Amino acid sequence: MSFKIALLPGDGIGPEVIAAAVDVLKLAGEKFNVEFELKEYPVGGISYDKHGTPLTDEVLQACYDSDAVLLGAVGGIKWDSLQRDMKPEAALLKLRKSLGLFINIRPAKVYNALLNSSSLKADVLKGTDLLILRELTGDVYFGEPRGIDDEKGFNTMIYTKKEVERIARYAFEVASKRKKKLHSVDKANVLETSQFWRKLVINISKDYPNVSLEHMYVDNAAMQLVRDPRQFDVILTQNMFGDILSDISGMITGSLGMLPSASLGNNYALYEPVHGSAPDIAGENKANPLATISSVGLMFIHSFQMNKAAELIEEAISRTLSAGYRTKDIAQPDNVIVSTTKMKDLVIENFNIIYDEQALGVFTL
Ligand code: NAD
C-alpha cells in the first residue's frame, strides 16, 4: 500500500512540529508496511515571501494530487499588515474551500497524566473522550449579503439542505461506530437557520434508529461542556457554534498544544494541529509536537484505515506523559521539561516498545 501526503509546514513552529510528526509517520509506515510518499511545499507567510501569495496554484494542485494533506501552522507578525487575501491565514480558507472540506473534527480526550493541567477540576474531566463535528462551509461566516457602514454591520446566517444533510449523515455514521449517542447543538428557539437544521437532522435520524439523538441549545451546551463533559460523545453543530464550543472543549485537554484536528470532504482531507504558529517560541525547539502527532493519528483513522497505528500513537503519547515528560506548555512543577525533538523521540521509543509488546501478546489494543 502506498499513499501520497502533501506536507505544508508553514510558519513559526509549523516546521518544527511537522518534522516531529513526520518521524512518527515514517515509523508507523515501516511497522505497518505502508509506504508514504512525502513532499513538502510552502504555504502561508513563507509562500508569500517566495511567491507573493500565501498559496500558489502549484501547491493547491499538489494537494489535489495527494491522498492527504498535513499542515503545521501559518501566520506571524511580519505578515499582519498585508491585505486580507495576502495574509498567511488566507491560505487556510482557500485550501478548505478548494478542497471542499465541510467537516471539521476535533476530538477532546483527556490523558490521565494531564488531568491537573486543565483549569477544570480533575474529577469533572476524568474519562472525557468526546468529538466535536463542526460544519465548515456554511453559516454566518459565508452567507451573503454582508456588509458594514457607519450605521450598521450585518451578516447572513444561512444553511442549505445539502450542507446540513451531508454533515448530519456523517455525524450519525460516526456516532453509530462509537457510543451511539449524538448531541445536535443549535439555537432553534431563536434562529430559523437552526430550526431548519434541526428538522433535517431529525429526518436523517430516522435512518439511524440505533443512535440516540438529543438536541441542545448552544448556550446550554457551552455550560454543560464545562459542568459535565463526560455526558457527551459526539457533538454535531453549525459552523459558528462549533468554532466556540471546540475552543471550550480545548480547555478539557489542558493545552492548545495537545489538540489535533481533521477537516474532511468527499474527496480530500487535511490534518492540522488546532494551535497557531506560536511566534513567541518559534525556532527554540520548545513547541509541543503532540497535537500534530495526534493529527497523524486522525489521518490514519480517517484517510488510511490504519486504526491500529492510530491507537499505538495515542498509547505512546499516553505512556510518555504518564512517565512525567512534558513540553513547557503542559508542565507541572514535578515534571521533566523536554524539547520538541526529545518529546518526539520519547513517543517513538514508546511506540516501538508497545509495538513489540503487541507482537509478543503482552499488550493488546
Ligand atoms: P497560537 O496558537 O500560535 O499561540 C497561542 C499561545 O499558545 C502562545 O503563547 C504559544 O506559544 C502557545 N502555543 C501554541 N501552540 C503551542 C505548541 N504547540 N506548543 C507550545 N505552546 C504553544 O495563537 P496566536 O498567538 O493567537 O497566533 C499566532 C499566529 O498564528 C497568528 O499569526 C495567527 O493568525 C496564527 N494562527 C494560525 C492558525 C493556523 O495556522 N491554523 C491558527 C491560529 C492562529
Short mmCIF file of C-alpha atoms and ligand atoms in Angstrom, two decimals:
data_model
loop_
_atom_site.label_atom_id
_atom_site.label_comp_id
_atom_site.label_asym_id
_atom_site.label_seq_id
_atom_site.Cartn_x
_atom_site.Cartn_y
_atom_site.Cartn_z
CA MET A 1 0.00 0.00 0.00
CA SER A 2 1.24 3.47 -0.79
CA PHE A 3 -0.13 6.94 -0.03
CA LYS A 4 0.87 10.41 -1.16
CA ILE A 5 0.95 13.08 1.52
CA ALA A 6 1.46 16.79 0.90
CA LEU A 7 3.35 18.37 3.81
CA LEU A 8 2.70 22.07 4.39
CA PRO A 9 4.83 23.06 7.41
CA GLY A 10 4.06 26.78 7.11
CA ASP A 11 5.40 29.40 9.52
CA GLY A 12 6.62 29.79 13.10
CA ILE A 13 6.64 26.47 14.95
CA GLY A 14 4.94 24.78 11.95
CA PRO A 15 8.16 23.28 10.54
CA GLU A 16 9.25 22.03 13.99
CA VAL A 17 6.02 20.21 14.79
CA ILE A 18 5.71 18.83 11.26
CA ALA A 19 9.27 17.43 11.40
CA ALA A 20 8.39 15.65 14.64
CA ALA A 21 5.12 14.26 13.26
CA VAL A 22 6.81 13.09 10.06
CA ASP A 23 9.25 10.95 12.05
CA VAL A 24 6.31 9.24 13.77
CA LEU A 25 4.50 8.87 10.44
CA LYS A 26 7.54 7.21 8.86
CA LEU A 27 7.95 4.82 11.76
CA ALA A 28 4.29 3.77 11.60
CA GLY A 29 4.68 3.26 7.85
CA GLU A 30 7.65 0.95 8.39
CA LYS A 31 5.91 -1.06 11.11
CA PHE A 32 2.62 -1.43 9.24
CA ASN A 33 4.14 -1.92 5.77
CA VAL A 34 2.65 1.20 4.29
CA GLU A 35 4.68 3.41 2.01
CA PHE A 36 4.24 7.16 2.38
CA GLU A 37 5.37 9.40 -0.42
CA LEU A 38 6.01 12.71 1.34
CA LYS A 39 6.55 16.02 -0.42
CA GLU A 40 6.94 19.38 1.25
CA TYR A 41 5.50 22.65 -0.08
CA PRO A 42 5.49 26.26 1.14
CA VAL A 43 2.26 27.76 2.46
CA GLY A 44 1.39 30.91 4.42
CA GLY A 45 3.94 33.66 5.10
CA ILE A 46 6.86 31.68 3.74
CA SER A 47 4.99 31.24 0.45
CA TYR A 48 4.16 34.94 0.35
CA ASP A 49 7.83 35.82 0.78
CA LYS A 50 8.86 33.44 -2.02
CA HIS A 51 5.99 33.73 -4.47
CA GLY A 52 3.97 36.82 -3.49
CA THR A 53 0.93 34.75 -2.49
CA PRO A 54 0.20 32.58 0.58
CA LEU A 55 -0.95 29.66 -1.58
CA THR A 56 0.25 29.08 -5.13
CA ASP A 57 -1.70 27.15 -7.76
CA GLU A 58 1.11 24.59 -7.85
CA VAL A 59 0.77 23.88 -4.14
CA LEU A 60 -3.00 23.65 -4.40
CA GLN A 61 -2.60 21.22 -7.31
CA ALA A 62 -0.16 19.16 -5.24
CA CYS A 63 -2.86 18.93 -2.53
CA TYR A 64 -5.41 17.80 -5.13
CA ASP A 65 -2.93 15.15 -6.25
CA SER A 66 -2.33 13.82 -2.72
CA ASP A 67 -4.25 11.34 -0.57
CA ALA A 68 -3.99 13.65 2.41
CA VAL A 69 -2.54 16.99 3.48
CA LEU A 70 -0.66 17.56 6.75
CA LEU A 71 -0.35 21.21 7.71
CA GLY A 72 1.67 22.84 10.53
CA ALA A 73 0.53 26.42 11.11
CA VAL A 74 0.65 29.74 9.34
CA GLY A 75 0.97 33.38 10.29
CA GLY A 76 3.21 35.81 12.10
CA ILE A 77 3.57 39.49 12.92
CA LYS A 78 5.68 40.05 9.81
CA TRP A 79 2.65 39.49 7.58
CA ASP A 80 -0.07 41.03 9.79
CA SER A 81 -0.34 44.27 7.82
CA LEU A 82 -0.85 42.61 4.43
CA GLN A 83 -4.23 42.92 2.78
CA ARG A 84 -6.75 40.20 3.67
CA ASP A 85 -6.17 37.94 0.60
CA MET A 86 -2.41 38.00 1.00
CA LYS A 87 -2.28 37.18 4.71
CA PRO A 88 -0.93 33.71 5.55
CA GLU A 89 -4.29 32.76 7.11
CA ALA A 90 -5.99 33.31 3.72
CA ALA A 91 -4.20 30.17 2.52
CA LEU A 92 -6.13 28.10 5.07
CA LEU A 93 -9.52 29.43 3.97
CA LYS A 94 -8.64 28.88 0.31
CA LEU A 95 -7.40 25.37 0.99
CA ARG A 96 -10.56 24.43 2.92
CA LYS A 97 -12.80 25.87 0.25
CA SER A 98 -10.90 24.50 -2.75
CA LEU A 99 -10.65 21.02 -1.26
CA GLY A 100 -14.35 21.06 -0.34
CA LEU A 101 -13.67 20.32 3.32
CA PHE A 102 -17.03 20.56 5.04
CA ILE A 103 -16.48 18.65 8.28
CA ASN A 104 -14.10 19.72 10.98
CA ILE A 105 -13.37 17.04 13.55
CA ARG A 106 -11.88 17.97 16.88
CA PRO A 107 -11.52 15.25 19.46
CA ALA A 108 -11.16 16.32 23.07
CA LYS A 109 -9.75 13.47 25.06
CA VAL A 110 -8.20 13.72 28.47
CA TYR A 111 -4.99 11.89 29.18
CA ASN A 112 -5.00 10.86 32.84
CA ALA A 113 -1.49 12.26 33.22
CA LEU A 114 -2.76 15.71 32.24
CA LEU A 115 -5.82 15.81 34.47
CA ASN A 116 -4.24 18.55 36.55
CA SER A 117 -3.14 20.70 33.59
CA SER A 118 -6.65 21.93 32.88
CA SER A 119 -8.31 24.81 34.66
CA LEU A 120 -11.27 22.45 35.20
CA LYS A 121 -11.40 20.04 38.14
CA ALA A 122 -9.80 16.63 37.58
CA ASP A 123 -12.82 14.69 38.86
CA VAL A 124 -15.07 16.51 36.36
CA LEU A 125 -12.73 15.74 33.47
CA LYS A 126 -11.60 12.18 34.16
CA GLY A 127 -12.66 9.85 31.35
CA THR A 128 -13.79 12.58 28.96
CA ASP A 129 -13.49 11.47 25.35
CA LEU A 130 -15.67 13.49 23.02
CA LEU A 131 -15.73 14.50 19.39
CA ILE A 132 -16.97 17.81 18.05
CA LEU A 133 -18.12 17.74 14.43
CA ARG A 134 -18.29 21.30 13.20
CA GLU A 135 -19.82 22.19 9.84
CA LEU A 136 -17.18 24.15 7.95
CA THR A 137 -18.56 25.68 4.78
CA GLY A 138 -21.88 27.34 5.65
CA ASP A 139 -23.41 29.59 8.31
CA VAL A 140 -22.91 33.25 9.10
CA TYR A 141 -19.23 33.24 8.04
CA PHE A 142 -20.07 32.81 4.37
CA GLY A 143 -23.69 34.00 3.98
CA GLU A 144 -24.46 36.88 1.63
CA PRO A 145 -25.31 39.71 1.84
CA ARG A 146 -22.95 41.02 4.45
CA GLY A 147 -21.53 44.46 4.98
CA ILE A 148 -20.59 47.32 7.20
CA ASP A 149 -21.21 51.08 7.04
CA ASP A 150 -21.40 53.91 9.56
CA GLU A 151 -24.89 52.90 10.73
CA LYS A 152 -24.78 49.10 10.79
CA GLY A 153 -22.83 45.90 10.37
CA PHE A 154 -24.61 42.79 9.14
CA ASN A 155 -24.08 39.16 8.16
CA THR A 156 -26.40 36.49 6.85
CA MET A 157 -26.77 33.16 8.62
CA ILE A 158 -27.78 30.60 6.04
CA TYR A 159 -27.71 26.83 5.59
CA THR A 160 -28.79 24.85 2.57
CA LYS A 161 -30.42 21.44 2.72
CA LYS A 162 -27.40 19.83 1.07
CA GLU A 163 -25.00 21.34 3.59
CA VAL A 164 -26.97 20.16 6.61
CA GLU A 165 -27.81 16.72 5.29
CA ARG A 166 -24.27 15.74 4.33
CA ILE A 167 -22.77 16.56 7.73
CA ALA A 168 -25.75 15.17 9.65
CA ARG A 169 -25.41 11.85 7.83
CA TYR A 170 -21.68 11.81 8.54
CA ALA A 171 -22.34 12.51 12.23
CA PHE A 172 -24.80 9.62 12.53
CA GLU A 173 -22.29 7.30 10.82
CA VAL A 174 -19.57 8.33 13.29
CA ALA A 175 -21.92 8.08 16.29
CA SER A 176 -23.10 4.63 15.23
CA LYS A 177 -19.47 3.42 15.36
CA ARG A 178 -18.88 4.98 18.80
CA LYS A 179 -21.27 5.12 21.75
CA LYS A 180 -24.38 5.53 19.58
CA LYS A 181 -25.13 8.87 21.14
CA LEU A 182 -25.38 12.14 19.23
CA HIS A 183 -25.99 15.67 20.50
CA SER A 184 -27.07 18.13 17.83
CA VAL A 185 -26.37 21.65 19.06
CA ASP A 186 -28.33 24.61 17.67
CA LYS A 187 -30.27 27.70 18.68
CA ALA A 188 -33.65 26.59 17.36
CA ASN A 189 -35.56 28.59 20.00
CA VAL A 190 -34.47 31.79 18.24
CA LEU A 191 -32.99 31.15 14.80
CA GLU A 192 -34.80 29.94 11.69
CA THR A 193 -31.47 28.57 10.39
CA SER A 194 -31.34 26.34 13.45
CA GLN A 195 -34.99 25.28 13.11
CA PHE A 196 -34.18 24.20 9.55
CA TRP A 197 -31.03 22.42 10.79
CA ARG A 198 -32.99 20.60 13.50
CA LYS A 199 -35.75 19.47 11.14
CA LEU A 200 -33.23 17.95 8.72
CA VAL A 201 -31.22 16.28 11.49
CA ILE A 202 -34.43 14.66 12.76
CA ASN A 203 -35.22 13.43 9.24
CA ILE A 204 -31.78 11.85 8.85
CA SER A 205 -32.03 10.29 12.32
CA LYS A 206 -34.81 8.03 11.01
CA ASP A 207 -32.15 6.13 9.04
CA TYR A 208 -30.18 5.53 12.24
CA PRO A 209 -32.59 4.08 14.81
CA ASN A 210 -29.65 2.67 16.81
CA VAL A 211 -28.28 6.16 17.56
CA SER A 212 -29.95 8.17 20.31
CA LEU A 213 -30.33 11.80 19.26
CA GLU A 214 -30.56 14.68 21.69
CA HIS A 215 -30.96 18.36 20.75
CA MET A 216 -29.35 21.02 22.87
CA TYR A 217 -29.32 24.80 22.63
CA VAL A 218 -25.83 26.16 22.21
CA ASP A 219 -25.88 28.28 25.37
CA ASN A 220 -26.80 25.24 27.42
CA ALA A 221 -24.21 23.11 25.58
CA ALA A 222 -21.46 25.60 26.49
CA MET A 223 -22.45 25.34 30.14
CA GLN A 224 -22.82 21.53 30.06
CA LEU A 225 -19.38 21.08 28.47
CA VAL A 226 -17.81 22.74 31.46
CA ARG A 227 -20.20 21.26 34.07
CA ASP A 228 -20.08 17.62 32.96
CA PRO A 229 -18.17 16.92 29.71
CA ARG A 230 -18.49 13.15 30.13
CA GLN A 231 -22.18 13.29 29.19
CA PHE A 232 -21.12 13.91 25.56
CA ASP A 233 -19.77 11.54 22.97
CA VAL A 234 -20.37 13.08 19.52
CA ILE A 235 -21.50 16.68 19.16
CA LEU A 236 -22.77 17.87 15.77
CA THR A 237 -23.07 21.59 15.28
CA GLN A 238 -23.20 24.60 12.96
CA ASN A 239 -20.04 26.41 11.91
CA MET A 240 -20.09 29.32 14.37
CA PHE A 241 -21.32 27.32 17.37
CA GLY A 242 -18.63 24.71 16.61
CA ASP A 243 -15.97 27.39 16.49
CA ILE A 244 -16.80 28.43 20.03
CA LEU A 245 -17.61 25.03 21.55
CA SER A 246 -14.45 23.42 20.22
CA ASP A 247 -12.32 26.06 21.93
CA ILE A 248 -14.18 25.41 25.18
CA SER A 249 -13.59 21.70 24.78
CA GLY A 250 -9.95 22.55 24.09
CA MET A 251 -9.53 23.50 27.71
CA ILE A 252 -10.55 19.99 28.68
CA THR A 253 -7.23 18.68 27.36
CA GLY A 254 -5.24 21.31 29.18
CA SER A 255 -3.37 22.97 26.31
CA LEU A 256 -3.67 24.14 22.75
CA GLY A 257 -0.54 22.14 22.08
CA MET A 258 -2.50 18.91 22.64
CA LEU A 259 -5.38 19.41 20.21
CA PRO A 260 -5.41 17.70 16.81
CA SER A 261 -7.94 18.26 14.05
CA ALA A 262 -9.13 16.77 10.78
CA SER A 263 -11.04 18.55 8.04
CA LEU A 264 -12.78 16.22 5.64
CA GLY A 265 -14.70 16.49 2.41
CA ASN A 266 -15.93 13.97 -0.12
CA ASN A 267 -12.60 13.73 -1.94
CA TYR A 268 -9.93 15.36 0.18
CA ALA A 269 -8.70 15.57 3.75
CA LEU A 270 -6.50 17.97 5.67
CA TYR A 271 -5.00 17.34 9.09
CA GLU A 272 -3.51 20.00 11.34
CA PRO A 273 -2.98 20.92 14.97
CA VAL A 274 -5.52 23.40 16.32
CA HIS A 275 -2.85 25.81 17.55
CA GLY A 276 -1.28 28.62 15.52
CA SER A 277 2.32 29.37 14.58
CA ALA A 278 3.30 30.46 18.14
CA PRO A 279 5.85 33.08 17.03
CA ASP A 280 6.84 33.64 20.67
CA ILE A 281 8.56 30.24 20.84
CA ALA A 282 9.36 29.59 17.16
CA GLY A 283 12.82 28.22 16.41
CA GLU A 284 13.52 27.40 20.07
CA ASN A 285 12.76 23.67 19.99
CA LYS A 286 10.16 24.25 22.73
CA ALA A 287 6.90 23.63 20.85
CA ASN A 288 4.65 20.80 21.91
CA PRO A 289 4.52 18.42 18.93
CA LEU A 290 1.76 16.19 20.36
CA ALA A 291 -1.19 17.92 18.62
CA THR A 292 0.50 17.39 15.26
CA ILE A 293 1.49 13.82 16.09
CA SER A 294 -2.14 13.15 17.13
CA SER A 295 -3.26 14.72 13.84
CA VAL A 296 -1.26 11.98 12.10
CA GLY A 297 -3.31 9.53 14.18
CA LEU A 298 -6.50 11.13 12.83
CA MET A 299 -5.08 10.81 9.31
CA PHE A 300 -4.51 7.10 9.88
CA ILE A 301 -8.14 6.68 11.00
CA HIS A 302 -9.95 8.89 8.51
CA SER A 303 -7.82 8.60 5.36
CA PHE A 304 -5.93 5.31 5.52
CA GLN A 305 -7.98 2.88 7.66
CA MET A 306 -4.91 2.37 9.86
CA ASN A 307 -6.80 2.40 13.15
CA LYS A 308 -4.30 0.19 14.93
CA ALA A 309 -1.44 2.52 14.09
CA ALA A 310 -3.52 5.42 15.40
CA GLU A 311 -4.19 3.61 18.67
CA LEU A 312 -0.49 2.90 19.01
CA ILE A 313 0.28 6.60 18.64
CA GLU A 314 -2.26 7.52 21.31
CA GLU A 315 -0.92 4.89 23.70
CA ALA A 316 2.67 6.03 23.03
CA ILE A 317 1.69 9.62 23.86
CA SER A 318 -0.16 8.48 26.96
CA ARG A 319 2.83 6.50 28.28
CA THR A 320 5.23 9.37 27.58
CA LEU A 321 3.04 11.75 29.57
CA SER A 322 2.50 9.23 32.35
CA ALA A 323 6.27 8.92 32.73
CA GLY A 324 6.27 12.63 33.64
CA TYR A 325 7.73 14.14 30.48
CA ARG A 326 6.23 17.42 29.30
CA THR A 327 6.96 20.29 26.96
CA LYS A 328 6.86 23.59 28.83
CA ASP A 329 3.26 24.48 27.88
CA ILE A 330 1.81 21.49 29.78
CA ALA A 331 4.40 21.15 32.55
CA GLN A 332 3.56 20.96 36.26
CA PRO A 333 6.23 21.65 38.92
CA ASP A 334 7.30 17.99 39.32
CA ASN A 335 7.57 17.19 35.59
CA VAL A 336 10.66 16.74 33.45
CA ILE A 337 10.58 19.51 30.84
CA VAL A 338 11.71 18.34 27.42
CA SER A 339 12.23 19.88 23.99
CA THR A 340 10.15 19.30 20.87
CA THR A 341 12.63 16.77 19.49
CA LYS A 342 13.06 14.96 22.82
CA MET A 343 9.27 14.65 23.19
CA LYS A 344 9.11 13.17 19.70
CA ASP A 345 11.98 10.75 20.50
CA LEU A 346 10.14 9.58 23.63
CA VAL A 347 6.91 8.99 21.70
CA ILE A 348 8.88 7.00 19.12
CA GLU A 349 10.60 4.97 21.83
CA ASN A 350 7.24 4.13 23.42
CA PHE A 351 5.70 3.38 20.03
CA ASN A 352 8.45 0.80 19.41
CA ILE A 353 8.00 -0.70 22.89
CA ILE A 354 4.22 -1.02 22.51
CA TYR A 355 4.60 -2.45 19.01
CA ASP A 356 6.90 -5.17 20.38
CA GLU A 357 4.64 -5.83 23.37
CA GLN A 358 1.81 -6.33 20.95
CA ALA A 359 3.77 -8.77 18.82
CA LEU A 360 4.56 -10.76 21.98
CA GLY A 361 0.93 -10.60 23.10
CA VAL A 362 1.92 -8.74 26.29
CA PHE A 363 -0.20 -5.75 25.34
CA THR A 364 -3.42 -5.61 23.35
CA LEU A 365 -5.08 -2.59 21.91
P1 NAD B 1 -1.05 30.45 18.84
O1 NAD B 1 -1.84 29.21 18.90
O2 NAD B 1 0.01 30.50 17.83
O3 NAD B 1 -0.35 30.71 20.28
C1 NAD B 1 -1.09 30.98 21.47
C2 NAD B 1 -0.21 30.64 22.69
O4 NAD B 1 -0.13 29.22 22.80
C3 NAD B 1 1.21 31.15 22.57
O5 NAD B 1 1.67 31.52 23.85
C4 NAD B 1 2.00 29.96 22.09
O6 NAD B 1 3.35 29.94 22.47
C5 NAD B 1 1.23 28.80 22.71
N1 NAD B 1 1.27 27.61 21.86
C6 NAD B 1 0.54 27.40 20.73
N2 NAD B 1 0.86 26.21 20.20
C7 NAD B 1 1.80 25.67 21.02
C8 NAD B 1 2.52 24.45 20.99
N3 NAD B 1 2.37 23.53 20.04
N4 NAD B 1 3.42 24.24 21.99
C9 NAD B 1 3.59 25.12 22.97
N5 NAD B 1 2.92 26.29 23.06
C10 NAD B 1 2.04 26.56 22.08
O7 NAD B 1 -2.07 31.66 18.66
P2 NAD B 1 -1.80 33.21 18.44
O8 NAD B 1 -0.62 33.64 19.25
O9 NAD B 1 -3.09 33.85 18.62
O10 NAD B 1 -1.41 33.35 16.90
C11 NAD B 1 -0.07 33.36 16.39
C12 NAD B 1 -0.14 33.33 14.87
O11 NAD B 1 -0.70 32.09 14.44
C13 NAD B 1 -1.03 34.42 14.28
O12 NAD B 1 -0.42 34.89 13.12
C14 NAD B 1 -2.33 33.71 13.97
O13 NAD B 1 -3.05 34.30 12.93
C15 NAD B 1 -1.82 32.34 13.57
N6 NAD B 1 -2.79 31.24 13.72
C16 NAD B 1 -2.71 30.26 12.80
C17 NAD B 1 -3.53 29.16 12.93
C18 NAD B 1 -3.38 28.05 11.92
O14 NAD B 1 -2.39 28.03 11.21
N7 NAD B 1 -4.29 27.11 11.88
C19 NAD B 1 -4.43 29.06 14.00
C20 NAD B 1 -4.45 30.08 14.95
C21 NAD B 1 -3.62 31.16 14.81
#
